[in-house]
PDB file of C-alpha atoms in Angstrom:
ATOM      1  CA  MET C   1      54.289  18.883  28.260  1.00 51.00           C
ATOM      2  CA  SER C   2      54.658  22.042  26.691  1.00 52.00           C
ATOM      3  CA  ALA C   3      57.027  22.856  24.078  1.00 57.00           C
ATOM      4  CA  LYS C   4      59.152  25.812  24.320  1.00 63.00           C
ATOM      5  CA  LYS C   5      58.174  28.757  21.906  1.00 70.00           C
ATOM      6  CA  GLU C   6      61.385  29.715  19.967  1.00 75.00           C
ATOM      7  CA  PRO C   7      61.860  33.230  18.757  1.00 74.00           C
ATOM      8  CA  SER C   8      60.974  33.948  15.058  1.00 85.00           C
ATOM      9  CA  VAL C   9      63.561  34.486  12.552  1.00 86.00           C
ATOM     10  CA  TRP C  10      62.080  38.071  12.300  1.00 87.00           C
ATOM     11  CA  GLN C  11      62.597  38.622  16.058  1.00 85.00           C
ATOM     12  CA  GLY C  12      66.047  37.419  15.959  1.00 83.00           C
ATOM     13  CA  PHE C  13      66.798  39.507  13.200  1.00 80.00           C
ATOM     14  CA  LYS C  14      65.545  42.488  14.948  1.00 79.00           C
ATOM     15  CA  ALA C  15      67.500  41.724  17.842  1.00 78.00           C
ATOM     16  CA  PHE C  16      70.803  41.367  15.854  1.00 74.00           C
ATOM     17  CA  LEU C  17      70.083  44.590  14.508  1.00 71.00           C
ATOM     18  CA  MET C  18      69.397  46.581  17.680  1.00 73.00           C
ATOM     19  CA  ARG C  19      72.509  45.347  19.285  1.00 73.00           C
ATOM     20  CA  GLY C  20      74.904  48.055  19.889  1.00 66.00           C
ATOM     21  CA  ASN C  21      77.952  46.571  18.400  1.00 75.00           C
ATOM     22  CA  VAL C  22      76.231  46.355  14.880  1.00 73.00           C
ATOM     23  CA  VAL C  23      74.979  50.053  14.943  1.00 73.00           C
ATOM     24  CA  ASP C  24      78.437  51.163  16.037  1.00 80.00           C
ATOM     25  CA  LEU C  25      79.988  49.332  13.085  1.00 82.00           C
ATOM     26  CA  ALA C  26      77.084  50.664  10.608  1.00 81.00           C
ATOM     27  CA  VAL C  27      78.215  54.305  11.811  1.00 82.00           C
ATOM     28  CA  ALA C  28      81.925  53.464  11.736  1.00 84.00           C
ATOM     29  CA  VAL C  29      81.673  52.200   8.110  1.00 88.00           C
ATOM     30  CA  VAL C  30      79.724  55.399   6.961  1.00 88.00           C
ATOM     31  CA  ILE C  31      82.088  57.794   8.810  1.00 84.00           C
ATOM     32  CA  GLY C  32      84.914  56.021   7.217  1.00 82.00           C
ATOM     33  CA  ALA C  33      83.665  55.866   3.664  1.00 85.00           C
ATOM     34  CA  ALA C  34      83.113  59.909   4.008  1.00 84.00           C
ATOM     35  CA  PHE C  35      86.650  60.031   5.690  1.00 80.00           C
ATOM     36  CA  THR C  36      88.453  58.402   2.855  1.00 80.00           C
ATOM     37  CA  ASN C  37      88.199  61.780   0.793  1.00 83.00           C
ATOM     38  CA  ILE C  38      89.754  63.817   3.376  1.00 80.00           C
ATOM     39  CA  VAL C  39      92.638  61.325   3.759  1.00 74.00           C
ATOM     40  CA  ASN C  40      92.948  61.088   0.242  1.00 77.00           C
ATOM     41  CA  SER C  41      93.215  64.731  -0.099  1.00 82.00           C
ATOM     42  CA  VAL C  42      95.664  65.024   2.490  1.00 76.00           C
ATOM     43  CA  VAL C  43      98.084  62.445   0.880  1.00 72.00           C
ATOM     44  CA  LYS C  44      97.521  63.676  -2.542  1.00 77.00           C
ATOM     45  CA  GLY C  45      97.972  67.347  -1.232  1.00 82.00           C
ATOM     46  CA  VAL C  46     100.464  67.127   1.277  1.00 80.00           C
ATOM     47  CA  ILE C  47     102.326  64.028   1.458  1.00 73.00           C
ATOM     48  CA  ASN C  48     102.867  63.564  -2.304  1.00 71.00           C
ATOM     49  CA  PRO C  49     104.399  66.814  -2.996  1.00 80.00           C
ATOM     50  CA  LEU C  50     106.562  66.223  -0.079  1.00 77.00           C
ATOM     51  CA  VAL C  51     107.788  62.781  -1.697  1.00 70.00           C
ATOM     52  CA  GLY C  52     108.075  64.751  -4.863  1.00 72.00           C
ATOM     53  CA  ALA C  53     110.628  67.253  -3.394  1.00 80.00           C
ATOM     54  CA  ILE C  54     112.753  64.162  -3.457  1.00 78.00           C
ATOM     55  CA  GLY C  55     111.646  62.272  -6.452  1.00 69.00           C
ATOM     56  CA  THR C  56     108.081  61.876  -8.369  1.00 65.00           C
ATOM     57  CA  GLN C  57     105.072  63.248  -6.832  1.00 64.00           C
ATOM     58  CA  ASN C  58     103.247  59.863  -7.671  1.00 71.00           C
ATOM     59  CA  LEU C  59     104.559  57.177  -5.560  1.00 73.00           C
ATOM     60  CA  ASP C  60     103.068  54.624  -8.266  1.00 74.00           C
ATOM     61  CA  HIS C  61     106.184  55.485 -10.353  1.00 74.00           C
ATOM     62  CA  TYR C  62     108.813  54.014  -7.973  1.00 79.00           C
ATOM     63  CA  SER C  63     109.543  50.328  -8.891  1.00 78.00           C
ATOM     64  CA  SER C  64     112.349  47.873  -9.115  1.00 81.00           C
ATOM     65  CA  CYS C  65     113.105  45.124 -11.783  1.00 81.00           C
ATOM     66  CA  LEU C  66     113.146  41.563 -10.497  1.00 78.00           C
ATOM     67  CA  LYS C  67     114.182  40.538 -14.018  1.00 77.00           C
ATOM     68  CA  ASP C  68     115.727  42.456 -16.753  1.00 78.00           C
ATOM     69  CA  PRO C  69     114.703  44.140 -19.004  1.00 82.00           C
ATOM     70  CA  CYS C  70     111.180  45.343 -17.723  1.00 79.00           C
ATOM     71  CA  LYS C  71     109.241  46.922 -20.380  1.00 79.00           C
ATOM     72  CA  VAL C  72     105.843  48.474 -19.247  1.00 75.00           C
ATOM     73  CA  ALA C  73     103.472  49.831 -21.764  1.00 78.00           C
ATOM     74  CA  ALA C  74     101.703  53.354 -21.344  1.00 75.00           C
ATOM     75  CA  ASP C  75      98.568  51.368 -20.326  1.00 75.00           C
ATOM     76  CA  GLY C  76     100.346  49.688 -17.473  1.00 68.00           C
ATOM     77  CA  THR C  77     100.472  46.073 -19.025  1.00 75.00           C
ATOM     78  CA  VAL C  78     103.960  44.489 -18.507  1.00 73.00           C
ATOM     79  CA  GLN C  79     105.721  43.647 -21.868  1.00 71.00           C
ATOM     80  CA  SER C  80     108.735  41.990 -20.319  1.00 77.00           C
ATOM     81  CA  GLY C  81     110.416  41.668 -17.105  1.00 75.00           C
ATOM     82  CA  VAL C  82     109.039  41.349 -13.595  1.00 80.00           C
ATOM     83  CA  PRO C  83     108.476  44.928 -12.441  1.00 78.00           C
ATOM     84  CA  ILE C  84     108.038  45.205  -8.367  1.00 82.00           C
ATOM     85  CA  LEU C  85     105.792  48.174  -7.876  1.00 81.00           C
ATOM     86  CA  TRP C  86     106.868  49.024  -4.241  1.00 85.00           C
ATOM     87  CA  GLY C  87     105.899  52.959  -4.572  1.00 83.00           C
ATOM     88  CA  SER C  88     102.141  51.945  -4.751  1.00 84.00           C
ATOM     89  CA  VAL C  89     102.534  49.752  -1.662  1.00 88.00           C
ATOM     90  CA  LEU C  90     104.512  52.600   0.259  1.00 84.00           C
ATOM     91  CA  GLY C  91     101.706  55.149  -0.625  1.00 80.00           C
ATOM     92  CA  ALA C  92      99.047  52.668   0.454  1.00 82.00           C
ATOM     93  CA  ALA C  93     101.081  52.184   3.814  1.00 85.00           C
ATOM     94  CA  LEU C  94     101.349  55.992   4.105  1.00 80.00           C
ATOM     95  CA  THR C  95      97.538  56.399   3.300  1.00 74.00           C
ATOM     96  CA  PHE C  96      96.922  53.765   6.280  1.00 81.00           C
ATOM     97  CA  VAL C  97      99.119  55.340   8.872  1.00 83.00           C
ATOM     98  CA  ILE C  98      97.589  58.954   8.099  1.00 76.00           C
ATOM     99  CA  THR C  99      94.237  57.385   8.410  1.00 73.00           C
ATOM    100  CA  ALA C 100      94.993  55.654  11.515  1.00 80.00           C
ATOM    101  CA  ALA C 101      96.904  58.838  13.053  1.00 81.00           C
ATOM    102  CA  VAL C 102      94.031  60.997  12.005  1.00 75.00           C
ATOM    103  CA  VAL C 103      91.255  58.635  13.583  1.00 75.00           C
ATOM    104  CA  TYR C 104      93.036  58.232  16.642  1.00 84.00           C
ATOM    105  CA  PHE C 105      94.056  61.860  17.436  1.00 84.00           C
ATOM    106  CA  LEU C 106      90.867  63.191  16.108  1.00 78.00           C
ATOM    107  CA  MET C 107      88.226  60.841  17.152  1.00 78.00           C
ATOM    108  CA  VAL C 108      89.262  58.116  19.616  1.00 84.00           C
ATOM    109  CA  LEU C 109      91.411  59.803  22.058  1.00 89.00           C
ATOM    110  CA  PRO C 110      88.967  62.818  22.543  1.00 90.00           C
ATOM    111  CA  MET C 111      85.997  60.380  22.546  1.00 88.00           C
ATOM    112  CA  SER C 112      87.888  58.157  25.370  1.00 89.00           C
ATOM    113  CA  LYS C 113      88.688  61.113  27.546  1.00 92.00           C
ATOM    114  CA  TYR C 114      85.264  62.330  26.983  1.00 92.00           C
ATOM    115  CA  LEU C 115      83.917  59.033  28.392  1.00 91.00           C
ATOM    116  CA  ALA C 116      86.578  58.823  31.227  1.00 92.00           C
ATOM    117  CA  ARG C 117      85.245  62.182  32.569  1.00 93.00           C
ATOM    118  CA  GLN C 118      81.724  61.223  32.250  1.00 92.00           C
ATOM    119  CA  ALA C 119      82.335  58.021  34.181  1.00 90.00           C
ATOM    120  CA  ALA C 120      84.314  60.171  36.832  1.00 90.00           C
ATOM    121  CA  ARG C 121      81.277  62.552  37.292  1.00 90.00           C
ATOM    122  CA  LYS C 122      79.020  59.585  37.493  1.00 89.00           C
ATOM    123  CA  ALA C 123      81.141  57.807  40.231  1.00 86.00           C
ATOM    124  CA  ALA C 124      81.315  61.159  41.874  1.00 85.00           C
ATOM    125  CA  ARG C 125      77.746  61.330  41.805  1.00 84.00           C
ATOM    126  CA  GLU C 126      77.173  58.038  43.139  1.00 80.00           C
ATOM    127  CA  GLY C 127      79.674  58.436  45.605  1.00 75.00           C
ATOM    128  CA  THR C 128      77.510  61.344  47.168  1.00 67.00           C
ATOM    129  CA  LYS C 129      74.496  59.761  46.821  1.00 62.00           C
ATOM    130  CA  GLU C 130      75.543  56.708  49.036  1.00 56.00           C
ATOM    131  CA  VAL C 131      76.876  59.209  51.647  1.00 56.00           C
ATOM    132  CA  VAL C 132      73.677  61.160  51.791  1.00 56.00           C
ATOM    133  CA  GLU C 133      71.554  57.815  51.758  1.00 58.00           C
ATOM    134  CA  VAL C 134      73.815  56.619  54.729  1.00 64.00           C
ATOM    135  CA  SER C 135      73.950  59.869  56.566  1.00 77.00           C
ATOM    136  CA  GLU C 136      69.775  59.961  56.219  1.00 79.00           C
ATOM    137  CA  LEU C 137      69.582  56.374  57.722  1.00 80.00           C
ATOM    138  CA  GLU C 138      71.748  57.422  60.286  1.00 83.00           C
ATOM    139  CA  VAL C 139      69.498  60.205  61.471  1.00 83.00           C
ATOM    140  CA  LEU C 140      66.528  58.177  60.980  1.00 83.00           C
ATOM    141  CA  LYS C 141      68.037  55.507  63.360  1.00 87.00           C
ATOM    142  CA  GLU C 142      68.902  58.308  66.025  1.00 87.00           C
ATOM    143  CA  ILE C 143      65.328  59.610  65.702  1.00 89.00           C
ATOM    144  CA  ARG C 144      63.864  55.931  66.319  1.00 90.00           C
ATOM    145  CA  ASP C 145      65.988  55.331  68.844  1.00 91.00           C
ATOM    146  CA  ALA C 146      65.078  58.960  70.666  1.00 90.00           C
ATOM    147  CA  LEU C 147      61.377  57.966  70.291  1.00 89.00           C
ATOM    148  CA  VAL C 148      61.697  54.577  71.790  1.00 90.00           C
ATOM    149  CA  ALA C 149      63.871  56.024  74.514  1.00 90.00           C
ATOM    150  CA  GLN C 150      60.972  59.047  75.164  1.00 88.00           C
ATOM    151  CA  ARG C 151      58.430  56.287  74.984  1.00 86.00           C
ATOM    152  CA  GLY C 152      60.031  54.081  77.345  1.00 81.00           C
ATOM    153  CA  SER C 153      60.721  56.688  80.068  1.00 74.00           C
ATOM    154  CA  GLY C 154      57.097  58.361  79.837  1.00 63.00           C
ATOM    155  CA  GLN C 155      55.448  55.075  80.149  1.00 58.00           C
ATOM    156  CA  GLY C 156      57.606  53.736  83.133  1.00 51.00           C
ATOM    157  CA  GLY C 157      56.532  56.874  84.842  1.00 48.00           C
ATOM    158  CA  GLU C 158      53.097  56.694  84.467  1.00 48.00           C
ATOM    159  CA  ARG C 159      52.601  53.163  85.301  1.00 43.00           C
TER     160      ARG C 159
END
């Protein structure tokens, strides 16, 4: 009885790394990290001034006090009360929505349209191949039938 040889740990690790999902994820992380600077600049240069037209440019300054009196030191430590910093949550939510919108409209949507066009072209090419192959097969059958008929009529007359 022969024991089945199991793949080594190195072979398993190599197969794991070469899977498409891992490579795609690594690319997404690198692009996401680089893209963070762009999104932060949009939020800092566009969104915050728009919010600043209504109130303060820094959303972190928006807060409410759950338990009065709220006193926060200059370094950000709470001296008394319970402040709710909802402005920072709003800023993070806006950053997320802007990031998602930019990624979707500038990356995902164009890529999905491109892939759909490629799939349609491939299907069209394969469709024409099948038509050509079928028509070639039909022509070959007709040639065969003609040769068989010619041989049959020529041999029958000589005998």
